[in-house]
PDB file of C-alpha atoms in Angstrom:
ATOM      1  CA  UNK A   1       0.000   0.000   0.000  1.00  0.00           C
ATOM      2  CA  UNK A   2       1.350   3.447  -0.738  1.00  0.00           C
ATOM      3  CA  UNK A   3       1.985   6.262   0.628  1.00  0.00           C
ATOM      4  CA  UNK A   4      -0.712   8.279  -0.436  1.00  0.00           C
ATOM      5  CA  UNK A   5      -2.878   6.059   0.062  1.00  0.00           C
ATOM      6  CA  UNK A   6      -2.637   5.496   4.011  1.00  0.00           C
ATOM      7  CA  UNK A   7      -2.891   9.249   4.069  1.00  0.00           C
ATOM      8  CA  UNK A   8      -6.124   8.861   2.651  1.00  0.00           C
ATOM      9  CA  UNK A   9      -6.974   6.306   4.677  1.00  0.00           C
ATOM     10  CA  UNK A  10      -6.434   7.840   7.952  1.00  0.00           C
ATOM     11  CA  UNK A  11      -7.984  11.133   6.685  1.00  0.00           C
ATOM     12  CA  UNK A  12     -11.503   9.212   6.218  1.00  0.00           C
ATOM     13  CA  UNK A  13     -10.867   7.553   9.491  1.00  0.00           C
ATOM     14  CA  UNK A  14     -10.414  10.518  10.865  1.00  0.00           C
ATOM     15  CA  UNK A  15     -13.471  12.514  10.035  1.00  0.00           C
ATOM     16  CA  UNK A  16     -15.637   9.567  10.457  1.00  0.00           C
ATOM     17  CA  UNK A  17     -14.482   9.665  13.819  1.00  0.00           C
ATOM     18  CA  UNK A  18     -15.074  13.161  14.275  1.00  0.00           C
ATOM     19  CA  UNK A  19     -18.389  13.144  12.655  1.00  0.00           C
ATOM     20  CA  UNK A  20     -19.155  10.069  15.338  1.00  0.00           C
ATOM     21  CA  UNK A  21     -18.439  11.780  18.008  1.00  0.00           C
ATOM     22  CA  UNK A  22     -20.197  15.444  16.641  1.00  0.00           C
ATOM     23  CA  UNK A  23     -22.959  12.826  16.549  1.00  0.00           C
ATOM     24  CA  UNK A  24     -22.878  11.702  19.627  1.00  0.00           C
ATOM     25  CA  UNK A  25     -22.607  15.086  21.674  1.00  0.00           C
ATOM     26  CA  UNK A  26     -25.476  16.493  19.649  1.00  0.00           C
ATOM     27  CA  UNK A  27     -27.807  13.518  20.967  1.00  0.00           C
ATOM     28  CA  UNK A  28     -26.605  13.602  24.248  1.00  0.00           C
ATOM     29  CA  UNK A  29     -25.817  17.056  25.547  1.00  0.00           C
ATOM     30  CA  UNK A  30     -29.206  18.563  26.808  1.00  0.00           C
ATOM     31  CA  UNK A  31     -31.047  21.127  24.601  1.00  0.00           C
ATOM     32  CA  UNK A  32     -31.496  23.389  27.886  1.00  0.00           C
ATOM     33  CA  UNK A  33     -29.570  25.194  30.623  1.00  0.00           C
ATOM     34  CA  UNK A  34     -31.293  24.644  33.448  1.00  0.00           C
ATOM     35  CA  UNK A  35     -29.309  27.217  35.656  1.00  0.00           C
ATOM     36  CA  UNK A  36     -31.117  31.027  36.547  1.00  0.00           C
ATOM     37  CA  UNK A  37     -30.305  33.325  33.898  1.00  0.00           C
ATOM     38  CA  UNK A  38     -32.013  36.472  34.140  1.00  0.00           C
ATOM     39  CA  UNK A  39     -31.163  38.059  30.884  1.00  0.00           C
ATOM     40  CA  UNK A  40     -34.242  39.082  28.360  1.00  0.00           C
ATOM     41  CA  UNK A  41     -33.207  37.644  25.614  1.00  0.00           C
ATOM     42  CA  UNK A  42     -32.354  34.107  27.150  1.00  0.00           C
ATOM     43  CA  UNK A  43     -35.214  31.558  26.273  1.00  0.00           C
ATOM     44  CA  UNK A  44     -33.572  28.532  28.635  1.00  0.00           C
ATOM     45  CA  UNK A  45     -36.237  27.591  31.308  1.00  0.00           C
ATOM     46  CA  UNK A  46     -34.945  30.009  33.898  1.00  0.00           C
ATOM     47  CA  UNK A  47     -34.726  33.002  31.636  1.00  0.00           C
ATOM     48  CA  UNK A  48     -36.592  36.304  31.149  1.00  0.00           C
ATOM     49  CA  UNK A  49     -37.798  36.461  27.405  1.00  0.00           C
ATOM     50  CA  UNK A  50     -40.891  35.185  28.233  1.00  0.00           C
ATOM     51  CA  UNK A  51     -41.266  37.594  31.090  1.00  0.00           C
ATOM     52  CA  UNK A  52     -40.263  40.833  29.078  1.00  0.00           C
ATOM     53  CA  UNK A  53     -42.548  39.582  26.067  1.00  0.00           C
ATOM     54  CA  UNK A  54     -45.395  39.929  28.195  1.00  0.00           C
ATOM     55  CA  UNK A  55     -44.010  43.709  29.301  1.00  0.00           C
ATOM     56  CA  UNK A  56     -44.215  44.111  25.836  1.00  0.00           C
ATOM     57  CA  UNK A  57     -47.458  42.882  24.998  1.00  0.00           C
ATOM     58  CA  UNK A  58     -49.350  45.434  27.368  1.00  0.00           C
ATOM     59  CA  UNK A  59     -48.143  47.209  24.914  1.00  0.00           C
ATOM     60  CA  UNK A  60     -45.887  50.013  27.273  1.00  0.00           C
ATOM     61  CA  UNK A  61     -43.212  51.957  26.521  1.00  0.00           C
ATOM     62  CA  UNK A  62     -39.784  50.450  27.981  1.00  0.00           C
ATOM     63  CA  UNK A  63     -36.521  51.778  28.600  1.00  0.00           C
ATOM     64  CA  UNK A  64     -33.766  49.956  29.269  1.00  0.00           C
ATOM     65  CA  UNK A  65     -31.039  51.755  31.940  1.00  0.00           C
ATOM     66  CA  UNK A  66     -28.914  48.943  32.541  1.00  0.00           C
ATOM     67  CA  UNK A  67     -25.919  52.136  31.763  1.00  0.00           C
ATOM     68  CA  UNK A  68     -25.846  55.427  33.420  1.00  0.00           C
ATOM     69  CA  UNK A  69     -28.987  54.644  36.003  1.00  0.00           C
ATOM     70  CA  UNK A  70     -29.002  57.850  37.583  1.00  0.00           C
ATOM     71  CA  UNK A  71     -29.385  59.780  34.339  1.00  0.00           C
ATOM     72  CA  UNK A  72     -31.653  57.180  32.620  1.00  0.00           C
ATOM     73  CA  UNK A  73     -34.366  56.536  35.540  1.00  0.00           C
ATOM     74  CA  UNK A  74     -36.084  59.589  35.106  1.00  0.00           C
ATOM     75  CA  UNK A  75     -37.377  61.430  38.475  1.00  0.00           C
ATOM     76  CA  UNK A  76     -39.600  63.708  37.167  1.00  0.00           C
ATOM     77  CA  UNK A  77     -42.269  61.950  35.612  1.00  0.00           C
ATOM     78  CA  UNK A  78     -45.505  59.893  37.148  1.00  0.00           C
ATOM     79  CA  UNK A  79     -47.506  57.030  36.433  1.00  0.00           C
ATOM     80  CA  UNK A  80     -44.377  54.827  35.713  1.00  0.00           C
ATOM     81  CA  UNK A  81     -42.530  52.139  36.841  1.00  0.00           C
ATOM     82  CA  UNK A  82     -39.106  50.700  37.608  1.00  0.00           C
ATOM     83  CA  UNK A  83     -38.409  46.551  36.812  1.00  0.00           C
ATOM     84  CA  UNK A  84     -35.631  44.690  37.898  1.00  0.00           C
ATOM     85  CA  UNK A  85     -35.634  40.887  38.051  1.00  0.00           C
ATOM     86  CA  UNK A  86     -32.648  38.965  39.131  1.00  0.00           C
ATOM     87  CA  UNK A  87     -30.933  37.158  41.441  1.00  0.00           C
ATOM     88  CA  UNK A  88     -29.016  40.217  43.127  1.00  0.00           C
ATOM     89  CA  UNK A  89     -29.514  44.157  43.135  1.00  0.00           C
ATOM     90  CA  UNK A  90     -26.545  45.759  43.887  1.00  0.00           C
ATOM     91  CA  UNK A  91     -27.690  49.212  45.217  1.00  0.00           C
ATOM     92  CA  UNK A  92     -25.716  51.860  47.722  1.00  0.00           C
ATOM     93  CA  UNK A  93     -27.333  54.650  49.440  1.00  0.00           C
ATOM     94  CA  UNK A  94     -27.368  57.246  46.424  1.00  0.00           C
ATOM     95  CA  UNK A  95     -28.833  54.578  43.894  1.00  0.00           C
ATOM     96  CA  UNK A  96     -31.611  53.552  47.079  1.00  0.00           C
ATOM     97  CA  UNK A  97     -32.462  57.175  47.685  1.00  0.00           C
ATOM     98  CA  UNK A  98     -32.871  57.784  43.745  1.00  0.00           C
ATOM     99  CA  UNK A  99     -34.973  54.904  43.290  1.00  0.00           C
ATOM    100  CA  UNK A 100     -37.396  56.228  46.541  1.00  0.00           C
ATOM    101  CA  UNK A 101     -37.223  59.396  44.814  1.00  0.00           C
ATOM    102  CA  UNK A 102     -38.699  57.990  41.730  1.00  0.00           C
ATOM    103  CA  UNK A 103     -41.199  56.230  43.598  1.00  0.00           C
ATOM    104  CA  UNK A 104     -42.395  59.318  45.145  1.00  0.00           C
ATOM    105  CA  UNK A 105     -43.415  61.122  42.386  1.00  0.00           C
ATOM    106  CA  UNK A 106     -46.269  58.770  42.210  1.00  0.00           C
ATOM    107  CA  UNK A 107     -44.311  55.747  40.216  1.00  0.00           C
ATOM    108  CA  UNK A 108     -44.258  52.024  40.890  1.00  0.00           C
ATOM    109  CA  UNK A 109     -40.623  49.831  42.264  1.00  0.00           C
ATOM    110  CA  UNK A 110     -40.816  46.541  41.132  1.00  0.00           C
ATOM    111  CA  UNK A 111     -37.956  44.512  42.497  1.00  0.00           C
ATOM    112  CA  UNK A 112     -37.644  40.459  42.473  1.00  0.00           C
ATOM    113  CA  UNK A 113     -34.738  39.827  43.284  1.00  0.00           C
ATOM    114  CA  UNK A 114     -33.285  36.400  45.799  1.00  0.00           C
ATOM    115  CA  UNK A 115     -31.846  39.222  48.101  1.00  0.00           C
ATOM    116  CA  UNK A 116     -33.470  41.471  50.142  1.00  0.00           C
ATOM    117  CA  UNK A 117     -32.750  45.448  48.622  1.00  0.00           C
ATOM    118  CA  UNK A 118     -32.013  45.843  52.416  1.00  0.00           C
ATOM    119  CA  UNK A 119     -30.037  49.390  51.655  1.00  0.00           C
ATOM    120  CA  UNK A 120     -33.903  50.260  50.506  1.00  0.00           C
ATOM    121  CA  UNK A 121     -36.055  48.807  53.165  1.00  0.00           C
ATOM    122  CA  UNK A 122     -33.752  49.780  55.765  1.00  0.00           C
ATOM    123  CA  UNK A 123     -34.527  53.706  55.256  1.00  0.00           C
ATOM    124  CA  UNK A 124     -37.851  52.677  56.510  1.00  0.00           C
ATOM    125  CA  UNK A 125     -36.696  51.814  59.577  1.00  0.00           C
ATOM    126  CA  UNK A 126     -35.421  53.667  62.989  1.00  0.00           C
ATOM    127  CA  UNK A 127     -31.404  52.820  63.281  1.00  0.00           C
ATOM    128  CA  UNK A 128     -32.779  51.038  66.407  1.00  0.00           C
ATOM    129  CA  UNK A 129     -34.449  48.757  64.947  1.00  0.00           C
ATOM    130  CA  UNK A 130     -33.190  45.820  62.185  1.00  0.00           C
ATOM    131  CA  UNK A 131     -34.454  44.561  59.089  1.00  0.00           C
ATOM    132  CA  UNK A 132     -32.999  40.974  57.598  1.00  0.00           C
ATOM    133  CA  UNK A 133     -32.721  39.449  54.790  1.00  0.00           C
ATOM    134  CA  UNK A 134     -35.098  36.935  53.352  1.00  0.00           C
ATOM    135  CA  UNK A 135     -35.050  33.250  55.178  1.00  0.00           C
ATOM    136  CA  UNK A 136     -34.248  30.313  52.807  1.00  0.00           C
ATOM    137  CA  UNK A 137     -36.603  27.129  52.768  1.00  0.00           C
ATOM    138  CA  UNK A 138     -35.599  24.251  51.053  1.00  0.00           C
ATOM    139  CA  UNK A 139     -38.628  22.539  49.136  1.00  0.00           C
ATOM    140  CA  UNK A 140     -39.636  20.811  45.960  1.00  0.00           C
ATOM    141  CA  UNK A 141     -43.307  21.774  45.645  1.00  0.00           C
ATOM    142  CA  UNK A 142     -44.213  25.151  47.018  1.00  0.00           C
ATOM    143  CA  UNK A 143     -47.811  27.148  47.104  1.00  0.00           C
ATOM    144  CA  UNK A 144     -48.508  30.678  46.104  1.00  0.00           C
ATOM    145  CA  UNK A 145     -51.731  32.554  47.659  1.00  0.00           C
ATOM    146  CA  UNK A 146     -53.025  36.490  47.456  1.00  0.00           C
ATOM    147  CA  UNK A 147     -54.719  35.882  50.602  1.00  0.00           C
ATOM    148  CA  UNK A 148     -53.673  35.086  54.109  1.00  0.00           C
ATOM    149  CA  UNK A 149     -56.512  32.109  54.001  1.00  0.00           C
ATOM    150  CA  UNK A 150     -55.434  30.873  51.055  1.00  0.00           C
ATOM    151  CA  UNK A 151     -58.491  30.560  49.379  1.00  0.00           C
ATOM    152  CA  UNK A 152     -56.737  30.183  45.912  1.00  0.00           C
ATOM    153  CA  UNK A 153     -53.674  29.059  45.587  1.00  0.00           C
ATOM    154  CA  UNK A 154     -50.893  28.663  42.652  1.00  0.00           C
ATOM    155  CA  UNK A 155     -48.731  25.473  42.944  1.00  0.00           C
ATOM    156  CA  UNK A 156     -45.113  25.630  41.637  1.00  0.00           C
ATOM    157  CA  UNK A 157     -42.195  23.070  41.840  1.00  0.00           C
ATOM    158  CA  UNK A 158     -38.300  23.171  40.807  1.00  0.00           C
ATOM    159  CA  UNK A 159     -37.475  21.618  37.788  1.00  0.00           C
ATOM    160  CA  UNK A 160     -34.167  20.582  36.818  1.00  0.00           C
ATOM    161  CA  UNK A 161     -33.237  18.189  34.180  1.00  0.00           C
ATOM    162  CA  UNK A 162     -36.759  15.317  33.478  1.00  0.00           C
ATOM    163  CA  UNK A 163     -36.626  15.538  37.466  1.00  0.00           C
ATOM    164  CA  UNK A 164     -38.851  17.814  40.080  1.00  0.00           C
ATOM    165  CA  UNK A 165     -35.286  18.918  42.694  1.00  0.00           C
ATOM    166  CA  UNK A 166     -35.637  20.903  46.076  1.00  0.00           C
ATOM    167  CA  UNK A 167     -34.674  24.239  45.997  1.00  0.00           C
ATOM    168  CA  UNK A 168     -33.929  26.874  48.459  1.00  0.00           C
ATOM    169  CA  UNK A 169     -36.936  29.265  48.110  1.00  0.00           C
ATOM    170  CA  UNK A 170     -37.031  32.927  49.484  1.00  0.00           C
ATOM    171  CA  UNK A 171     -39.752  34.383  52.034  1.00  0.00           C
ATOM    172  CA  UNK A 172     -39.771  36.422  55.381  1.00  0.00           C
ATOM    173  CA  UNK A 173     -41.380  34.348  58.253  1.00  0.00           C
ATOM    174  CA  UNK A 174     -44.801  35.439  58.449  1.00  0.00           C
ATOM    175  CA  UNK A 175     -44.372  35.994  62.492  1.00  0.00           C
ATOM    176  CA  UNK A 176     -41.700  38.588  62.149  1.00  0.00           C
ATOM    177  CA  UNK A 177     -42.883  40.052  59.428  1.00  0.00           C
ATOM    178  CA  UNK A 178     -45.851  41.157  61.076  1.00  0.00           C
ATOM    179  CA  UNK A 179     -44.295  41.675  64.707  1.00  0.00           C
ATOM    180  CA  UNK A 180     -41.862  44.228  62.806  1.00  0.00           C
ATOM    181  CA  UNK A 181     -42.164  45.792  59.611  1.00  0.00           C
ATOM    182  CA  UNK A 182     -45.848  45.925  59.532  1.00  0.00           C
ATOM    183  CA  UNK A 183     -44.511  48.748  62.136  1.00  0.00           C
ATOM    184  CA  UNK A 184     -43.129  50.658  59.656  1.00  0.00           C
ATOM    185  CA  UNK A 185     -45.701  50.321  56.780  1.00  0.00           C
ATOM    186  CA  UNK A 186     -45.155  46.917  55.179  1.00  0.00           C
ATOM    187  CA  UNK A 187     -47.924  45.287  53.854  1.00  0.00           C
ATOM    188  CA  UNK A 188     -48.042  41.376  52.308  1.00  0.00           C
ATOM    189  CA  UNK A 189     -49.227  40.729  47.984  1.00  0.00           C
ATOM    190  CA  UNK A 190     -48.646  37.176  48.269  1.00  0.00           C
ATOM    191  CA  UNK A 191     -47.689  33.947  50.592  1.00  0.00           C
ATOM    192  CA  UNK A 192     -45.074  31.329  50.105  1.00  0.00           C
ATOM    193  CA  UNK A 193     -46.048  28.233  51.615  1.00  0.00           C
ATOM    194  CA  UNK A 194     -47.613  30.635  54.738  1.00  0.00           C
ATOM    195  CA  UNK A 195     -44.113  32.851  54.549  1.00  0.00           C
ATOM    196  CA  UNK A 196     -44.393  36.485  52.639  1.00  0.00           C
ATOM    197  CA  UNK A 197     -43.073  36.081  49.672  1.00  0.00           C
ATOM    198  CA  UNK A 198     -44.294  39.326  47.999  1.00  0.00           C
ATOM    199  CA  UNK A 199     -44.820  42.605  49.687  1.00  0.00           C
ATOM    200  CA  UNK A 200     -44.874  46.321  49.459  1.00  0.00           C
ATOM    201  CA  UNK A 201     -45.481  49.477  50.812  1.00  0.00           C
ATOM    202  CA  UNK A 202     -46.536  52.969  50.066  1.00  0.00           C
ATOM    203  CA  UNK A 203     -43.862  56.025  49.617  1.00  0.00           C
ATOM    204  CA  UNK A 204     -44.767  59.228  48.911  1.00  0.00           C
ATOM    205  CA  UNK A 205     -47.681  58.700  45.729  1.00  0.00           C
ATOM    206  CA  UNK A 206     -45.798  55.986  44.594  1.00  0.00           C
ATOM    207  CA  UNK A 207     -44.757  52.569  46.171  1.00  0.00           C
ATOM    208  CA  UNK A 208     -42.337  49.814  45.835  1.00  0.00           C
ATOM    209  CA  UNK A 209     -42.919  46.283  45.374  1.00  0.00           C
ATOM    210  CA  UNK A 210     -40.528  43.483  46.527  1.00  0.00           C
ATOM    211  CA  UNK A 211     -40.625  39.840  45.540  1.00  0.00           C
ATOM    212  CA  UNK A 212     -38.515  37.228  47.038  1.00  0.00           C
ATOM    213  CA  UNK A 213     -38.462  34.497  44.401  1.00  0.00           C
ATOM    214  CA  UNK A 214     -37.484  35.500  40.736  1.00  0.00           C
ATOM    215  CA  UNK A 215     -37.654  32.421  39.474  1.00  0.00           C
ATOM    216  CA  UNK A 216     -40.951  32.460  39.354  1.00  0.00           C
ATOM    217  CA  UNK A 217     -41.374  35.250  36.321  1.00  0.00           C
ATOM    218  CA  UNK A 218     -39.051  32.586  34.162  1.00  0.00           C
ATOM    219  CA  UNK A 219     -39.819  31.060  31.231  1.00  0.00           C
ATOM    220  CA  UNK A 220     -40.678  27.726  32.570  1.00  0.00           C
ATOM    221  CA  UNK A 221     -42.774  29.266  34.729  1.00  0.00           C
ATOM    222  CA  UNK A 222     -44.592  31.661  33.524  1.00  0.00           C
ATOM    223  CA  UNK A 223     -45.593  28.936  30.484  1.00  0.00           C
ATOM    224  CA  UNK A 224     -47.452  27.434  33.046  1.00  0.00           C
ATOM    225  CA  UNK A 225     -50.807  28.026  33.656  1.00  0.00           C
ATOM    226  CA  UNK A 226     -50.256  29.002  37.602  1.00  0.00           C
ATOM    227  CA  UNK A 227     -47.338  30.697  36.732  1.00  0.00           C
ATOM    228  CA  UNK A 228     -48.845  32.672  33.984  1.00  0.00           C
ATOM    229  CA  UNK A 229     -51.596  33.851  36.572  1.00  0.00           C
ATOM    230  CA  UNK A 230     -49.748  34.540  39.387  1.00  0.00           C
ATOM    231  CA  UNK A 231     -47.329  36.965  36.800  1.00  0.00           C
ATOM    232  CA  UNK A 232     -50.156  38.795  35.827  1.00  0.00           C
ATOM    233  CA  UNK A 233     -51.597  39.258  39.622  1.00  0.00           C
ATOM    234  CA  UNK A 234     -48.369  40.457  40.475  1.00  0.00           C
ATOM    235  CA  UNK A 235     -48.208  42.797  37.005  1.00  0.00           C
ATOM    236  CA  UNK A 236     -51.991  43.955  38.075  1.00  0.00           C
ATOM    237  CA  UNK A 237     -50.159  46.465  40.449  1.00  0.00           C
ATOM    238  CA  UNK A 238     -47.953  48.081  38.021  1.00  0.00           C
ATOM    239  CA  UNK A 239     -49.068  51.692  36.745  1.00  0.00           C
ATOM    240  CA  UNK A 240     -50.242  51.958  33.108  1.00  0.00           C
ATOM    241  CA  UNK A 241     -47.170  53.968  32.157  1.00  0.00           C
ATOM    242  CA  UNK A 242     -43.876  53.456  30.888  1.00  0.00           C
ATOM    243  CA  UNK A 243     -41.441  51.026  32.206  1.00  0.00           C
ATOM    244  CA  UNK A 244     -37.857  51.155  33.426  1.00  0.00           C
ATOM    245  CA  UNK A 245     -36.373  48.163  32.858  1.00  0.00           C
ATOM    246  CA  UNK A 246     -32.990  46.977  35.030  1.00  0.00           C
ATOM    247  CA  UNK A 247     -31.193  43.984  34.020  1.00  0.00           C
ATOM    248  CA  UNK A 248     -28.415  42.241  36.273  1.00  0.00           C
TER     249      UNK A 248
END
């Protein structure tokens, strides 16, 4: 056999091998992320495009401020409102007091975020007195109700993979929620598994909203019937003006 030949050879050998084993990864890696990724334009389960599509469809002006915040949420209007879904909200002190100043004007603060905005809520309270982050409950199956009775409630579970997984939910416990910051003005939207998991409260004409779980306004969520509802329970206290839209 010559030369040239066994070059060939190998050659085909080669790429059939590679072609294998292109094969093979294609039928075998997973289609889906199944990690949080709270970006708009990400359609894995735990993404936001589903989310912002509905923004869209109420058919509202949005503005993304992602750069320069301070110059891009505007102050001086009303009716309006400020999103941010993610897993953390990095704010200091002049970015807090902006985003109360906003509200005040008569806008809407919409934050879901796994962290407490503590540098927010904390301006609510007397230096005497503390405010702490959310508690973490690990769970697999968790209910969602708009009333302390729970009269109606949404189901949701974690999935990961073909498989339902625990998952370490967000929520203040219900006792000292309203043994302290009803105190100072706090008032509960929603229930996690009898823990606040959504609340709010009033600042000047405006108010801000805080959620505790933003997985819940992700794709695979919100495709869901419950999930779908509860989203637009939650988007029912929104103002019909423009929105501000923060992304992590």
């Amino acid at each position: 056999m010559n030369r040239n030949l066994i070059v060939i050879l190998f050659l085909v050998i080669l790429g059939g091998g590679i072609f294998a084993f292109y094969l093979y990864i294609k039928q075998y890696t997973p289609k889906y992320s199944w990690i949080e990724v709270y970006k708009k334009e990400s359609d894995q389960p735990y993404g936001l495009k589903v989310f912002y599509e509905l923004l869209e469809s109420n058919k509202k002006e949005i503005h993304s401020i992602k750069n320069k915040f301070l110059e891009n949420l505007d102050t001086t209007i009303s009716n309006a409102n400020y999103v941010v879904v993610g897993d953390y909200l990095y704010i200091d002190s002049l970015r807090a007091n902006h985003i109360l100043s906003f509200a005040e004007k008569g806008n809407t603060v919409f934050i879901a975020t796994n962290y407490a905005p503590l540098e927010i809520t904390r301006m609510l309270l007397p230096v005497s007195d503390t405010i702490y982050n959310y508690g973490n409950y690990t769970d697999s199956i968790v209910s969602v109700s708009f009333d302390s009775l729970k009269k109606e409630q949404y189901p949701f579970h974690y999935q990961y993979l073909k498989d339902t997984a625990t998952y370490g939910w967000n929520a203040y416990p219900t006792t000292y929620f309203n043994d302290t910051l009803v105190n100072y003005g706090f008032k509960p939207i929603s229930w996690l598994n009898n823990r606040i998991n959504c609340y709010y409260f009033d600042f000047g004409k405006g108010k801000v909203i805080l959620h505790a779980n933003p997985i819940l306004f992700t794709n695979y969520n919100i495709i869901q019937k419950n999930g779908f509802d509860h989203v637009n329970k939650i988007l029912s206290n929104l103002n019909n003006g423009a929105i501000y839209w923060d992304e992590l």
